[in-house]
C-alpha cells in the first residue's frame, strides 16, 4: 500500500511512526520498579580492549570487590543535616542513608515527600574494603560523629567528622555540607588499605515518566557513557572521569572533583542495573551533589555538572534550546509563557523551511489531476510514465521531494523539544494559567491534549493532499486521534508546545493557501481577459 503514497506522505507516516515509537515506548514500558535488594553477582568474563578512557571487562578479577555482599542493611541515624530545601541523614555505617526534598513542588501525587536515596542497594559514601576480613569488621563497627544535628542557613555550610575504629585501622570521613545540596568530602585512612567508595543507586521515584534511568560517567573529551538500568552487562572501567551520576528523570546523586587518575567502575547487579564505585586512597578528596538536576544550581556549583542533564540523541540541539528557554524565562517570569515564546521563536527560525515545504505541496496539488492523466495514459509503460511525470513536475516548478527536506531538517528540533520539556525539573510546580498548576504533570482535565488533537485535525484538513486511495485518507485522519491518546498522560508543558506549534502551522498553511488561491484567481482572470481579446 505504501507504494501508492507520495514521497511527502511516506515521510509523514515515517515521522509519525517514529515519534509514536519514541514516546510510546516510554508510556508502555516505563522503568522497572526496584525488585528486592540490588545484590550484584560477579559477571562471567573474558578479555576486552580499552575504548578511549573506558575498558569493558567480562572476567572475574580477584582484586575487585565482591559486590554480591552489598545488601540492604537497616541502621540507625547518626547525624541529621537540615536545610531549607532538604533533610539529609547519615547512618551508623557512615553512609548517606536519606535525602528528602522539602519543597512541595517535588512531592508525589499523593503529597508524599520525595526521597532521593534508594532504600535498596549501596548508598552514597559507602565503603567496601578489598580485604574481606577487614570489610566484615567494618560492616559491624559503627561510626562516631562530632555532631548529631545541624541546621544549615540559606547560604550556610557545616562540617561533620565521622570516625570508625577498626583493627589496626582508623577511617575518618570529613564532610562539609552546603545549603544547595553539594558537599566536600575527604576520606582518610590511618594505614594504606585498598577500598572502594560507592556512588549509590539512582532515585526510585516511580511516578515519573522516563526514557532512561541508571548511571552516567562523563569522562575524557566530553564523552558521556550511559548505563541504562536493566541493560548493564559486564564490568566497565574508566579513568579521566569528570563525574559519575546515578540519575532518573529529574534527580541525581553525583560524585565529582576527584583526581582524574581515579579508577571508576560500573557493573551490573542481579537485575542488570548499574552499580558504580570509585577506588579510593589513604587521603581521598572529592565532592558530591544530591538533588534535582536544576541547570542554574548545577552550574553555580561546578559548570561541568550541567552535563549531568542528558537529552539523549539530540543533546546537541536540546542543550542550546533549553538555554534559550531559560533566557526567555528570565525576562517573562513564567515557564508556561516562556514555552509559548520559545515556540514562536522556533517557528520563526523554521519558517523558510516550512514555507518551502507548504508551497511545494500546493504546487503538487495543483498539477495532481494532470499527473493522474499522464499516469493513466502511460500505465502500461512505466519508463515513459515516470519520464512524463518528471517532465510535468519540471514544467510547473514542482519538486516531489520539496516537502521532504524541510520536514527532515525539523525532526531533530521536534525530538529535542520533546526531551527538553520532558526532562526539565524547572517545570515542576510551575503554574501557567487557570487549571494548569504544574507544567511537569498531565492536564488533570485533558483540555490541552484535546485542543492539541483538534488543532492537529484542522491543520490536516487544510493541508493539501492528493490521496487516490480512501484507505490512505482514513489512516491520516486517525493520526490526530492516536496522537491525542498518547499526549493525554504527557506533561502539560510538552502538550502546550505542540498545541501552540499547531496553531502557528495552521496560520502559516492558511496564508499559503490564500496566496495560491489569489494566484489561481489572477490566472483565471487573465485567461478570461485573453479569451475576451481573442473574440474582439
mmCIF file of C-alpha atoms in Angstrom, residues 59-323:
data_model
loop_
_atom_site.group_PDB
_atom_site.id
_atom_site.type_symbol
_atom_site.label_atom_id
_atom_site.label_comp_id
_atom_site.label_asym_id
_atom_site.label_seq_id
_atom_site.Cartn_x
_atom_site.Cartn_y
_atom_site.Cartn_z
ATOM 1 C CA UNK A 59 36.034 -11.725 33.512
ATOM 2 C CA UNK A 60 36.357 -12.304 37.228
ATOM 3 C CA UNK A 61 39.091 -10.260 38.867
ATOM 4 C CA UNK A 62 40.469 -11.340 42.217
ATOM 5 C CA UNK A 63 41.418 -7.743 43.019
ATOM 6 C CA UNK A 64 37.896 -6.383 42.531
ATOM 7 C CA UNK A 65 35.358 -6.085 45.346
ATOM 8 C CA UNK A 66 32.819 -8.859 45.828
ATOM 9 C CA UNK A 67 29.805 -6.672 45.266
ATOM 10 C CA UNK A 68 27.439 -9.568 45.836
ATOM 11 C CA UNK A 69 27.739 -8.792 49.554
ATOM 12 C CA UNK A 70 26.274 -5.287 49.170
ATOM 13 C CA UNK A 71 22.857 -5.757 50.722
ATOM 14 C CA UNK A 72 20.163 -3.604 52.210
ATOM 15 C CA UNK A 73 21.056 -3.087 55.871
ATOM 16 C CA UNK A 74 18.882 -1.402 58.479
ATOM 17 C CA UNK A 75 20.893 1.103 60.522
ATOM 18 C CA UNK A 76 20.327 3.904 62.993
ATOM 19 C CA UNK A 77 20.672 7.567 62.115
ATOM 20 C CA UNK A 78 23.941 9.091 63.316
ATOM 21 C CA UNK A 79 23.675 12.703 62.086
ATOM 22 C CA UNK A 80 20.842 14.789 60.613
ATOM 23 C CA UNK A 81 21.511 17.872 58.459
ATOM 24 C CA UNK A 82 18.520 20.143 57.898
ATOM 25 C CA UNK A 83 18.371 22.875 55.242
ATOM 26 C CA UNK A 84 15.632 24.902 53.603
ATOM 27 C CA UNK A 85 15.435 22.569 50.608
ATOM 28 C CA UNK A 86 16.288 19.184 52.135
ATOM 29 C CA UNK A 87 16.840 16.967 55.141
ATOM 30 C CA UNK A 88 19.868 14.649 54.937
ATOM 31 C CA UNK A 89 20.655 11.748 57.242
ATOM 32 C CA UNK A 90 23.898 9.847 57.797
ATOM 33 C CA UNK A 91 23.667 6.379 59.318
ATOM 34 C CA UNK A 92 25.963 4.493 61.697
ATOM 35 C CA UNK A 93 27.854 2.949 58.738
ATOM 36 C CA UNK A 94 28.904 6.414 57.586
ATOM 37 C CA UNK A 95 26.595 6.405 54.571
ATOM 38 C CA UNK A 96 24.113 8.996 53.366
ATOM 39 C CA UNK A 97 21.012 6.984 54.160
ATOM 40 C CA UNK A 98 18.313 9.552 53.373
ATOM 41 C CA UNK A 99 17.886 12.771 51.406
ATOM 42 C CA UNK A 100 14.333 14.140 51.481
ATOM 43 C CA UNK A 101 13.369 17.220 49.453
ATOM 44 C CA UNK A 102 11.357 19.767 51.453
ATOM 45 C CA UNK A 103 9.924 21.860 48.627
ATOM 46 C CA UNK A 104 6.343 20.730 47.973
ATOM 47 C CA UNK A 105 6.805 21.057 44.193
ATOM 48 C CA UNK A 106 8.788 17.803 44.351
ATOM 49 C CA UNK A 107 6.040 15.958 46.266
ATOM 50 C CA UNK A 108 4.407 12.875 44.816
ATOM 51 C CA UNK A 109 0.829 12.869 43.550
ATOM 52 C CA UNK A 110 -0.312 11.703 46.976
ATOM 53 C CA UNK A 111 1.510 14.599 48.642
ATOM 54 C CA UNK A 112 4.358 12.436 49.955
ATOM 55 C CA UNK A 113 7.837 13.968 50.167
ATOM 56 C CA UNK A 114 10.421 12.893 47.587
ATOM 57 C CA UNK A 115 13.142 10.589 48.926
ATOM 58 C CA UNK A 116 16.221 10.682 46.691
ATOM 59 C CA UNK A 117 18.186 7.831 48.292
ATOM 60 C CA UNK A 118 17.107 4.358 47.219
ATOM 61 C CA UNK A 119 16.046 2.054 50.028
ATOM 62 C CA UNK A 120 17.873 -0.872 48.397
ATOM 63 C CA UNK A 121 21.483 -1.492 47.436
ATOM 64 C CA UNK A 122 24.633 0.532 48.075
ATOM 65 C CA UNK A 123 24.271 4.061 49.402
ATOM 66 C CA UNK A 124 26.388 7.191 48.804
ATOM 67 C CA UNK A 125 29.729 7.225 50.692
ATOM 68 C CA UNK A 126 29.505 3.513 51.495
ATOM 69 C CA UNK A 127 32.972 1.951 51.699
ATOM 70 C CA UNK A 128 33.941 -1.566 50.682
ATOM 71 C CA UNK A 129 37.378 -2.907 51.621
ATOM 72 C CA UNK A 130 39.159 -5.351 49.324
ATOM 73 C CA UNK A 131 40.307 -7.274 52.415
ATOM 74 C CA UNK A 132 37.281 -9.424 53.267
ATOM 75 C CA UNK A 133 38.138 -9.794 56.958
ATOM 76 C CA UNK A 134 38.548 -6.029 57.300
ATOM 77 C CA UNK A 135 35.349 -5.443 55.357
ATOM 78 C CA UNK A 136 33.440 -7.819 57.625
ATOM 79 C CA UNK A 137 34.681 -5.898 60.658
ATOM 80 C CA UNK A 138 33.750 -2.569 59.035
ATOM 81 C CA UNK A 139 30.198 -3.748 58.370
ATOM 82 C CA UNK A 140 29.722 -4.379 62.093
ATOM 83 C CA UNK A 141 31.554 -1.386 63.553
ATOM 84 C CA UNK A 142 29.544 1.837 63.858
ATOM 85 C CA UNK A 143 30.984 5.266 63.147
ATOM 86 C CA UNK A 144 31.099 8.007 65.736
ATOM 87 C CA UNK A 145 30.384 11.670 64.996
ATOM 88 C CA UNK A 146 31.299 15.092 66.318
ATOM 89 C CA UNK A 147 27.682 16.283 65.948
ATOM 90 C CA UNK A 148 24.239 14.740 65.694
ATOM 91 C CA UNK A 149 22.137 17.641 64.420
ATOM 92 C CA UNK A 150 22.972 20.506 62.090
ATOM 93 C CA UNK A 151 20.725 23.303 60.804
ATOM 94 C CA UNK A 152 22.124 24.961 57.677
ATOM 95 C CA UNK A 153 21.270 28.563 56.913
ATOM 96 C CA UNK A 154 20.259 29.577 53.389
ATOM 97 C CA UNK A 155 23.880 30.246 52.403
ATOM 98 C CA UNK A 156 25.488 28.327 55.220
ATOM 99 C CA UNK A 157 27.785 25.352 55.463
ATOM 100 C CA UNK A 158 28.750 22.963 58.225
ATOM 101 C CA UNK A 159 31.293 20.190 58.719
ATOM 102 C CA UNK A 160 30.698 16.719 60.104
ATOM 103 C CA UNK A 161 33.582 14.450 61.139
ATOM 104 C CA UNK A 162 32.856 10.724 61.205
ATOM 105 C CA UNK A 163 35.285 8.161 62.643
ATOM 106 C CA UNK A 164 35.397 4.376 62.549
ATOM 107 C CA UNK A 165 37.934 2.459 64.633
ATOM 108 C CA UNK A 166 38.782 -0.879 63.054
ATOM 109 C CA UNK A 167 41.502 -3.411 63.931
ATOM 110 C CA UNK A 168 44.803 -1.686 63.051
ATOM 111 C CA UNK A 169 42.944 0.984 61.024
ATOM 112 C CA UNK A 170 41.026 4.204 61.660
ATOM 113 C CA UNK A 171 38.716 5.610 58.957
ATOM 114 C CA UNK A 172 37.866 9.303 59.082
ATOM 115 C CA UNK A 173 35.293 10.987 56.832
ATOM 116 C CA UNK A 174 35.319 14.782 56.894
ATOM 117 C CA UNK A 175 32.190 16.098 55.188
ATOM 118 C CA UNK A 176 31.253 19.746 54.644
ATOM 119 C CA UNK A 177 27.629 20.229 53.583
ATOM 120 C CA UNK A 178 26.184 23.276 51.808
ATOM 121 C CA UNK A 179 22.601 24.534 51.588
ATOM 122 C CA UNK A 180 22.404 23.965 47.801
ATOM 123 C CA UNK A 181 22.831 20.195 48.205
ATOM 124 C CA UNK A 182 26.512 19.771 47.409
ATOM 125 C CA UNK A 183 29.256 18.710 49.799
ATOM 126 C CA UNK A 184 33.047 18.451 50.081
ATOM 127 C CA UNK A 185 34.455 15.141 51.265
ATOM 128 C CA UNK A 186 37.748 13.713 52.454
ATOM 129 C CA UNK A 187 38.232 10.066 53.399
ATOM 130 C CA UNK A 188 41.400 9.448 55.416
ATOM 131 C CA UNK A 189 42.887 6.100 56.472
ATOM 132 C CA UNK A 190 45.492 5.704 59.190
ATOM 133 C CA UNK A 191 47.114 2.946 57.114
ATOM 134 C CA UNK A 192 47.167 2.117 53.401
ATOM 135 C CA UNK A 193 44.311 -0.252 52.609
ATOM 136 C CA UNK A 194 42.611 -0.856 49.289
ATOM 137 C CA UNK A 195 38.957 0.189 49.306
ATOM 138 C CA UNK A 196 36.118 1.321 47.067
ATOM 139 C CA UNK A 197 33.600 4.089 47.627
ATOM 140 C CA UNK A 198 30.064 3.773 46.228
ATOM 141 C CA UNK A 199 28.055 6.367 44.351
ATOM 142 C CA UNK A 200 24.723 4.833 45.398
ATOM 143 C CA UNK A 201 21.701 3.804 43.336
ATOM 144 C CA UNK A 202 19.557 6.206 41.340
ATOM 145 C CA UNK A 203 16.393 7.662 42.932
ATOM 146 C CA UNK A 204 13.368 5.359 42.833
ATOM 147 C CA UNK A 205 10.585 7.872 42.184
ATOM 148 C CA UNK A 206 8.413 5.576 40.073
ATOM 149 C CA UNK A 207 5.628 8.000 39.131
ATOM 150 C CA UNK A 208 7.982 9.915 36.851
ATOM 151 C CA UNK A 209 7.662 9.459 33.093
ATOM 152 C CA UNK A 210 11.031 8.157 31.994
ATOM 153 C CA UNK A 211 13.062 7.332 28.969
ATOM 154 C CA UNK A 212 16.249 6.238 30.719
ATOM 155 C CA UNK A 213 17.311 5.688 34.340
ATOM 156 C CA UNK A 214 20.645 4.370 35.515
ATOM 157 C CA UNK A 215 24.208 5.644 35.792
ATOM 158 C CA UNK A 216 26.324 8.062 33.782
ATOM 159 C CA UNK A 217 30.067 8.545 33.514
ATOM 160 C CA UNK A 218 31.248 11.842 31.998
ATOM 161 C CA UNK A 219 34.889 11.435 31.025
ATOM 162 C CA UNK A 220 37.680 12.385 28.655
ATOM 163 C CA UNK A 221 36.850 14.898 25.954
ATOM 164 C CA UNK A 222 33.145 15.379 26.710
ATOM 165 C CA UNK A 223 32.390 11.661 26.443
ATOM 166 C CA UNK A 224 29.085 10.678 28.051
ATOM 167 C CA UNK A 225 28.561 6.975 28.768
ATOM 168 C CA UNK A 226 25.095 5.910 29.894
ATOM 169 C CA UNK A 227 24.376 2.614 31.674
ATOM 170 C CA UNK A 228 20.647 2.023 31.437
ATOM 171 C CA UNK A 229 19.038 0.014 34.206
ATOM 172 C CA UNK A 230 18.030 -3.447 33.107
ATOM 173 C CA UNK A 231 20.593 -3.438 30.296
ATOM 174 C CA UNK A 232 24.009 -3.355 32.013
ATOM 175 C CA UNK A 233 26.496 -6.045 31.008
ATOM 176 C CA UNK A 234 29.913 -6.973 32.318
ATOM 177 C CA UNK A 235 32.172 -4.504 34.108
ATOM 178 C CA UNK A 236 33.364 -1.173 32.692
ATOM 179 C CA UNK A 237 36.426 0.672 33.962
ATOM 180 C CA UNK A 238 37.096 4.385 33.477
ATOM 181 C CA UNK A 239 39.918 6.817 34.130
ATOM 182 C CA UNK A 240 39.990 10.532 33.320
ATOM 183 C CA UNK A 241 36.388 10.827 34.572
ATOM 184 C CA UNK A 242 34.967 14.255 35.399
ATOM 185 C CA UNK A 243 31.982 12.951 37.368
ATOM 186 C CA UNK A 244 29.735 9.953 37.902
ATOM 187 C CA UNK A 245 25.975 10.203 38.322
ATOM 188 C CA UNK A 246 23.140 7.897 39.329
ATOM 189 C CA UNK A 247 20.071 9.538 37.842
ATOM 190 C CA UNK A 248 16.423 9.414 36.939
ATOM 191 C CA UNK A 249 14.263 11.917 35.063
ATOM 192 C CA UNK A 250 14.622 14.847 37.458
ATOM 193 C CA UNK A 251 17.104 13.922 40.201
ATOM 194 C CA UNK A 252 20.658 12.693 40.574
ATOM 195 C CA UNK A 253 23.312 11.586 43.018
ATOM 196 C CA UNK A 254 26.686 12.822 41.735
ATOM 197 C CA UNK A 255 30.326 12.447 42.780
ATOM 198 C CA UNK A 256 32.836 14.779 41.121
ATOM 199 C CA UNK A 257 36.057 16.680 41.782
ATOM 200 C CA UNK A 258 38.208 13.572 42.325
ATOM 201 C CA UNK A 259 41.658 13.133 40.795
ATOM 202 C CA UNK A 260 41.474 12.136 37.130
ATOM 203 C CA UNK A 261 43.652 9.100 37.776
ATOM 204 C CA UNK A 262 40.899 7.673 39.994
ATOM 205 C CA UNK A 263 39.535 4.415 38.640
ATOM 206 C CA UNK A 264 35.761 4.342 38.220
ATOM 207 C CA UNK A 265 33.964 1.019 37.867
ATOM 208 C CA UNK A 266 30.432 0.351 36.685
ATOM 209 C CA UNK A 267 28.976 -3.130 36.773
ATOM 210 C CA UNK A 268 25.644 -4.856 36.990
ATOM 211 C CA UNK A 269 23.621 -6.157 39.904
ATOM 212 C CA UNK A 270 21.334 -9.198 39.797
ATOM 213 C CA UNK A 271 18.712 -7.142 37.919
ATOM 214 C CA UNK A 272 21.283 -5.897 35.369
ATOM 215 C CA UNK A 273 21.093 -2.435 36.922
ATOM 216 C CA UNK A 274 24.163 -0.222 37.239
ATOM 217 C CA UNK A 275 26.317 -0.177 40.375
ATOM 218 C CA UNK A 276 29.054 2.484 40.356
ATOM 219 C CA UNK A 277 32.061 2.840 42.651
ATOM 220 C CA UNK A 278 35.431 4.610 42.784
ATOM 221 C CA UNK A 279 38.748 3.304 44.065
ATOM 222 C CA UNK A 280 39.934 5.498 46.902
ATOM 223 C CA UNK A 281 43.281 6.077 48.604
ATOM 224 C CA UNK A 282 44.601 6.965 52.050
ATOM 225 C CA UNK A 283 43.682 10.647 51.531
ATOM 226 C CA UNK A 284 40.825 10.639 49.060
ATOM 227 C CA UNK A 285 39.238 14.019 48.373
ATOM 228 C CA UNK A 286 36.202 14.637 46.193
ATOM 229 C CA UNK A 287 32.886 16.493 46.021
ATOM 230 C CA UNK A 288 29.304 15.341 45.803
ATOM 231 C CA UNK A 289 25.813 16.572 44.998
ATOM 232 C CA UNK A 290 22.368 15.147 45.679
ATOM 233 C CA UNK A 291 19.153 16.705 44.460
ATOM 234 C CA UNK A 292 17.206 17.992 41.450
ATOM 235 C CA UNK A 293 19.039 18.441 38.143
ATOM 236 C CA UNK A 294 18.327 22.172 38.052
ATOM 237 C CA UNK A 295 20.581 23.816 35.481
ATOM 238 C CA UNK A 296 21.373 27.019 37.369
ATOM 239 C CA UNK A 297 22.068 25.158 40.626
ATOM 240 C CA UNK A 298 24.438 22.702 38.958
ATOM 241 C CA UNK A 299 26.171 25.481 37.023
ATOM 242 C CA UNK A 300 26.721 27.549 40.176
ATOM 243 C CA UNK A 301 28.280 24.566 41.978
ATOM 244 C CA UNK A 302 30.548 23.493 39.103
ATOM 245 C CA UNK A 303 29.873 24.178 35.400
ATOM 246 C CA UNK A 304 30.850 20.640 34.388
ATOM 247 C CA UNK A 305 27.828 19.319 36.313
ATOM 248 C CA UNK A 306 25.348 20.713 33.764
ATOM 249 C CA UNK A 307 26.387 17.752 31.614
ATOM 250 C CA UNK A 308 24.506 15.561 34.099
ATOM 251 C CA UNK A 309 21.349 16.862 32.374
ATOM 252 C CA UNK A 310 21.129 14.467 29.458
ATOM 253 C CA UNK A 311 18.747 14.766 26.496
ATOM 254 C CA UNK A 312 19.554 11.610 24.527
ATOM 255 C CA UNK A 313 20.459 11.505 20.853
ATOM 256 C CA UNK A 314 19.562 15.138 20.239
ATOM 257 C CA UNK A 315 21.509 16.706 23.101
ATOM 258 C CA UNK A 316 23.449 18.838 20.603
ATOM 259 C CA UNK A 317 20.150 20.542 19.687
ATOM 260 C CA UNK A 318 18.331 20.241 23.017
ATOM 261 C CA UNK A 319 21.030 21.830 25.212
ATOM 262 C CA UNK A 320 21.039 25.204 23.393
ATOM 263 C CA UNK A 321 17.240 25.148 23.146
ATOM 264 C CA UNK A 322 16.995 24.812 26.922
ATOM 265 C CA UNK A 323 19.407 27.731 27.384
#
